[in-house]
CSV table of N, CA and C in Angstrom, one decimal:
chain,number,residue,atom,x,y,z
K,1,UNK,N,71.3,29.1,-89.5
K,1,UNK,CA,70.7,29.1,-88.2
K,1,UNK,C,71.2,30.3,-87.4
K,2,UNK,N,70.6,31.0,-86.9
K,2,UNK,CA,70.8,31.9,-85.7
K,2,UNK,C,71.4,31.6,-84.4
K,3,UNK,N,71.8,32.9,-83.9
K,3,UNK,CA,72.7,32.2,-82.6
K,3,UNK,C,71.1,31.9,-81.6
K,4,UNK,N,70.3,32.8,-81.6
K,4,UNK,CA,69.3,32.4,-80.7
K,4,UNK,C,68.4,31.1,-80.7
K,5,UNK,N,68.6,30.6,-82.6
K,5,UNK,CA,67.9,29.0,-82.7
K,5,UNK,C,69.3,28.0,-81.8
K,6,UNK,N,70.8,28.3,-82.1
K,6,UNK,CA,71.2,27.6,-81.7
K,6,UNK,C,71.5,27.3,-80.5
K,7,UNK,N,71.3,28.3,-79.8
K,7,UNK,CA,71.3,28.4,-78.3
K,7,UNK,C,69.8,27.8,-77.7
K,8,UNK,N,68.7,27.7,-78.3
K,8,UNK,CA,67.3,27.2,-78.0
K,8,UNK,C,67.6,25.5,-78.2
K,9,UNK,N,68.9,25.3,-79.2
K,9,UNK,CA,68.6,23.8,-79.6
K,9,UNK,C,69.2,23.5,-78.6
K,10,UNK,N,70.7,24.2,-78.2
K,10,UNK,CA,71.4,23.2,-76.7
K,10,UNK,C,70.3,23.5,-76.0
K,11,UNK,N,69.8,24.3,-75.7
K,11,UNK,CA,69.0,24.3,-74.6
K,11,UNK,C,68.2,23.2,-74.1
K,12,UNK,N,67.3,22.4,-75.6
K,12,UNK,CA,66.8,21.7,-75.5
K,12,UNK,C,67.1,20.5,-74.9
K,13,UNK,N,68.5,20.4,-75.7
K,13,UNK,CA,69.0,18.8,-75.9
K,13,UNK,C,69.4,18.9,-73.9
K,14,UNK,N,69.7,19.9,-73.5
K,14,UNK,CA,70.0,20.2,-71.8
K,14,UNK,C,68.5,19.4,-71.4
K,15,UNK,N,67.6,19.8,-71.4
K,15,UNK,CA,66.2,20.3,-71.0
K,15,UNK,C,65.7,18.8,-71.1
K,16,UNK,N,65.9,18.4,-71.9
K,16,UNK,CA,65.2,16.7,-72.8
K,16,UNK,C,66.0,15.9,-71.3
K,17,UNK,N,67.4,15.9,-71.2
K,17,UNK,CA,68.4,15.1,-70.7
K,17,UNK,C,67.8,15.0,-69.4
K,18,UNK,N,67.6,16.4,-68.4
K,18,UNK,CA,67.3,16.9,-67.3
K,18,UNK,C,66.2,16.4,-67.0
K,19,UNK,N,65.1,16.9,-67.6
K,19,UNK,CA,63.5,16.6,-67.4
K,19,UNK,C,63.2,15.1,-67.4
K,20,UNK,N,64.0,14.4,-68.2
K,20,UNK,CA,64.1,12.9,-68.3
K,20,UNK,C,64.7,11.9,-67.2
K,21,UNK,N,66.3,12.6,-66.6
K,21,UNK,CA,66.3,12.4,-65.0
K,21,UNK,C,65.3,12.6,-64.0
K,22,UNK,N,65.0,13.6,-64.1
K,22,UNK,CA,64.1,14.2,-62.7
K,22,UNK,C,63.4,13.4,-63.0
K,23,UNK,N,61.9,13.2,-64.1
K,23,UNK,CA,60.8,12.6,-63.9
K,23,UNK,C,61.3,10.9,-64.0
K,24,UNK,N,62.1,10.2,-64.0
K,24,UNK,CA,62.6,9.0,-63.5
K,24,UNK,C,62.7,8.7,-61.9
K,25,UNK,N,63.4,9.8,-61.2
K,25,UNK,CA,63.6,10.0,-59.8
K,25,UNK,C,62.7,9.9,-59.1
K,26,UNK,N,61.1,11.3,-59.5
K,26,UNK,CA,60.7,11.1,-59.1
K,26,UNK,C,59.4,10.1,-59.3
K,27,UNK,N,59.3,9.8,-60.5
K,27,UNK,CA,58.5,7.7,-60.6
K,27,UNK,C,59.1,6.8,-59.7
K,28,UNK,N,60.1,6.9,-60.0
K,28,UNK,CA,61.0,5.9,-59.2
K,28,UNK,C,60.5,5.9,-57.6
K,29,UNK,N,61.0,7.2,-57.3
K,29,UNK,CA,60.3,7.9,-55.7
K,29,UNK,C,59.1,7.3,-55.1
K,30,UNK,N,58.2,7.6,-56.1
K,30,UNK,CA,56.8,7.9,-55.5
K,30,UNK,C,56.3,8.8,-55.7
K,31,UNK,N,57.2,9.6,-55.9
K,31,UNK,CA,56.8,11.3,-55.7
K,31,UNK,C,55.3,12.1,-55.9
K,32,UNK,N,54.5,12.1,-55.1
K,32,UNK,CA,52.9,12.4,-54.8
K,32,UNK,C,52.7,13.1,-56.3
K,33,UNK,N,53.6,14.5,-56.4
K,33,UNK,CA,53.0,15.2,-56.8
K,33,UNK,C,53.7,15.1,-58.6
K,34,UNK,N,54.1,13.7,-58.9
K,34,UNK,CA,54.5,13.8,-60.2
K,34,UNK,C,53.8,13.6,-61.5
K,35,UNK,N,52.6,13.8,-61.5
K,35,UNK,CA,51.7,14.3,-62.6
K,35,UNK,C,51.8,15.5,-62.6
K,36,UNK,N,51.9,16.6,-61.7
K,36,UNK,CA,51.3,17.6,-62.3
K,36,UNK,C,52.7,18.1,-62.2
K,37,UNK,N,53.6,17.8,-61.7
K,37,UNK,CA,55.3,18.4,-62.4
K,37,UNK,C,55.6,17.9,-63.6
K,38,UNK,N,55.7,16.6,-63.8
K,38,UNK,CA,55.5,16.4,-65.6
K,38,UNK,C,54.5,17.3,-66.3
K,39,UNK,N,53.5,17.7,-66.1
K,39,UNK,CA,52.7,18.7,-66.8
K,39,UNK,C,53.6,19.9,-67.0
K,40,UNK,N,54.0,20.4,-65.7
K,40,UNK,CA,55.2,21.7,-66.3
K,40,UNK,C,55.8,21.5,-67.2
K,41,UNK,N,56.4,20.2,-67.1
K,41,UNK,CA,57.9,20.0,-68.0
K,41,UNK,C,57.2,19.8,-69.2
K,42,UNK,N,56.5,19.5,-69.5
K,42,UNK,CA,55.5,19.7,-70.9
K,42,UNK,C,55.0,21.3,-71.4
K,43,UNK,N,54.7,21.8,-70.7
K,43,UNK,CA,54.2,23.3,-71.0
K,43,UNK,C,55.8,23.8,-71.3
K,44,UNK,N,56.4,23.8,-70.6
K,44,UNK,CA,57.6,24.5,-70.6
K,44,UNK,C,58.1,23.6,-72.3
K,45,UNK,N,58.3,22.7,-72.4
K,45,UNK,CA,58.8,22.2,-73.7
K,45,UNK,C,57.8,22.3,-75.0
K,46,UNK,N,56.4,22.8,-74.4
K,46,UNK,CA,55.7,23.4,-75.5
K,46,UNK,C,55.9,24.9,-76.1
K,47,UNK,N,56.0,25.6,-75.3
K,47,UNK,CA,56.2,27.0,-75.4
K,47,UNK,C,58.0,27.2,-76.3
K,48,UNK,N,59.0,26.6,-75.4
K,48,UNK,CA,59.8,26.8,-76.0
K,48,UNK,C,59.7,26.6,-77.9
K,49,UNK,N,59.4,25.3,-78.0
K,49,UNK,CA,59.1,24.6,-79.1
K,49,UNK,C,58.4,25.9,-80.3
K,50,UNK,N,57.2,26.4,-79.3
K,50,UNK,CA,56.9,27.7,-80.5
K,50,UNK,C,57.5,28.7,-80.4
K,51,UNK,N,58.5,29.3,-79.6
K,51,UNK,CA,59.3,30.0,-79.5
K,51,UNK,C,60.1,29.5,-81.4
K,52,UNK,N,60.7,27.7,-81.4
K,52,UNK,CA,61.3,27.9,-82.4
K,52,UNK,C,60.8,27.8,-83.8
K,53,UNK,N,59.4,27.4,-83.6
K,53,UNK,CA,58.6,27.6,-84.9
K,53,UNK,C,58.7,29.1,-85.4
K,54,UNK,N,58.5,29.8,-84.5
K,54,UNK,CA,58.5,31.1,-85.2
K,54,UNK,C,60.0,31.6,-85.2
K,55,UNK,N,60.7,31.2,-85.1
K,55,UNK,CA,62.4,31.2,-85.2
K,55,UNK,C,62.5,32.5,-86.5
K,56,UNK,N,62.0,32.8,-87.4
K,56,UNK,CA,62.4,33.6,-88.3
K,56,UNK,C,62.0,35.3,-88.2
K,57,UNK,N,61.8,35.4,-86.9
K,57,UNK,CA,61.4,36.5,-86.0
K,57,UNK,C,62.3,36.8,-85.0
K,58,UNK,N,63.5,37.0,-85.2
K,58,UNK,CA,64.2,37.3,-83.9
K,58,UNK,C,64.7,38.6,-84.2
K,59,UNK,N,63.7,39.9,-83.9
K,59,UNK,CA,63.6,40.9,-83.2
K,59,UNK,C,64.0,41.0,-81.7
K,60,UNK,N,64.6,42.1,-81.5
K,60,UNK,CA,64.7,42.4,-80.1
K,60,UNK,C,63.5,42.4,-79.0
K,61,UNK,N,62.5,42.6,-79.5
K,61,UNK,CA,61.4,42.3,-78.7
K,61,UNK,C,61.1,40.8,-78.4
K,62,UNK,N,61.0,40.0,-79.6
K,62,UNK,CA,60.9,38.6,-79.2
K,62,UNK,C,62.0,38.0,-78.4
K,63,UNK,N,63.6,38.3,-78.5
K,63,UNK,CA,64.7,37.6,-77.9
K,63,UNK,C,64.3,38.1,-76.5
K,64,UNK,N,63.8,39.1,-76.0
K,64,UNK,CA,63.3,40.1,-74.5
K,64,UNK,C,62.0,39.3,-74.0
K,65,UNK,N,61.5,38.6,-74.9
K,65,UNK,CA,59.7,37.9,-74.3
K,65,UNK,C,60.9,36.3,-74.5
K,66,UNK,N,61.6,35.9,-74.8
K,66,UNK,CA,62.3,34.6,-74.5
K,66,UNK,C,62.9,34.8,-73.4
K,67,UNK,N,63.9,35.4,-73.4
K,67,UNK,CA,64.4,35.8,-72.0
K,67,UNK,C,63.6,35.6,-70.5
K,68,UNK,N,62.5,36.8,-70.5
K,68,UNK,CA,61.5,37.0,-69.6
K,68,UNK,C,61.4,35.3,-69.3
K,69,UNK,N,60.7,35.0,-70.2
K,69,UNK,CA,60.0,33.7,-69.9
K,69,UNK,C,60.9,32.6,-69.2
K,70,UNK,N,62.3,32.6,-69.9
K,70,UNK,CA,63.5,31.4,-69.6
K,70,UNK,C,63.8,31.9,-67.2
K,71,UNK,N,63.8,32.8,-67.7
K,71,UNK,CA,64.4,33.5,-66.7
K,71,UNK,C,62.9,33.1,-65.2
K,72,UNK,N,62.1,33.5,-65.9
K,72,UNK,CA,60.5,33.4,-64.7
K,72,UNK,C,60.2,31.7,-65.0
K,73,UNK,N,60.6,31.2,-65.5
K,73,UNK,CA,60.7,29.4,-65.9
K,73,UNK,C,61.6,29.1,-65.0
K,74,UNK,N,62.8,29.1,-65.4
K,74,UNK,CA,63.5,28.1,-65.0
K,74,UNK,C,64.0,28.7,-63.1
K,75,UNK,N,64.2,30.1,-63.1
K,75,UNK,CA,64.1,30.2,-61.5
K,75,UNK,C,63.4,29.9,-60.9
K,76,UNK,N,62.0,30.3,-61.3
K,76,UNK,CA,61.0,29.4,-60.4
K,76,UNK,C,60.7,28.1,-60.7
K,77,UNK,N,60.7,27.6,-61.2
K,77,UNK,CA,60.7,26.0,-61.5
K,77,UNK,C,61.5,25.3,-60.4
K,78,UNK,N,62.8,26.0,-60.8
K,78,UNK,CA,63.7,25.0,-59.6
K,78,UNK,C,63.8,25.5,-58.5
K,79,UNK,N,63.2,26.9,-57.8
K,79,UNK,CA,63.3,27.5,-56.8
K,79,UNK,C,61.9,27.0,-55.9
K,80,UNK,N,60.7,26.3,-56.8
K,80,UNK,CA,59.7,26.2,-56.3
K,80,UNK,C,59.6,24.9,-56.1
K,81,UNK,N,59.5,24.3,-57.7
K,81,UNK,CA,58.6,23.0,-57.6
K,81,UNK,C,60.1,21.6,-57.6
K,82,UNK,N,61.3,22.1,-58.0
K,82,UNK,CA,62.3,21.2,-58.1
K,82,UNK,C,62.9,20.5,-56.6
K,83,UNK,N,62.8,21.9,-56.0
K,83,UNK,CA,63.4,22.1,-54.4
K,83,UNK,C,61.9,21.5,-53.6
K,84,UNK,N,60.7,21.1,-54.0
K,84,UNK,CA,59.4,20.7,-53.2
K,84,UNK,C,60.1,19.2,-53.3
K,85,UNK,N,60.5,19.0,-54.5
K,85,UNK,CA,60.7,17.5,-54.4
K,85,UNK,C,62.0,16.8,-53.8
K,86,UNK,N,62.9,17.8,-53.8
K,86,UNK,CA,64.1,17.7,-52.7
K,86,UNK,C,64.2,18.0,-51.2
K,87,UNK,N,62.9,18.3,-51.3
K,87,UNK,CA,62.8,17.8,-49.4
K,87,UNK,C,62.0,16.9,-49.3
């Protein structure tokens, strides 16, 4: 296994833990808008997911289009839609 599969797999097992709190909180809540934030948390765990299907491609270009993506994901995720639900 590669450092980049293995670093995708914590990531996950983080990501599974996390997304499983949140979308509890906000059921729990009421939270208006928690259908279409569980939709994120699904796109986001789909993409990753083919990220590791093609796992036997880790070129510098693909680790650079992972990045991108982790980076424009997870800042705006929690900068946008995590922080809507904490106020």
């Amino acid at each position: 296994m590669s450092t980049v599969d293995a670093t995708l797999d914590e990531l996950l097992e983080y990501v599974v833990t996390d997304f499983s709190n949140e979308q509890q909180l906000m059921e729990d809540s009421g939270y208006p808008d928690f259908p279409a934030h569980l939709k994120l948390h699904e796109e986001f765990s789909t993409t990753v997911a083919a990220f590791l299907s093609a796992s036997d491609s880790w070129d510098d270009d693909r680790i650079q289009e992972l990045r991108r993506f982790l980076n424009k994901w997870l800042i705006g995720h929690i900068m946008t839609h995590d922080l809507r639900f904490g106020n």
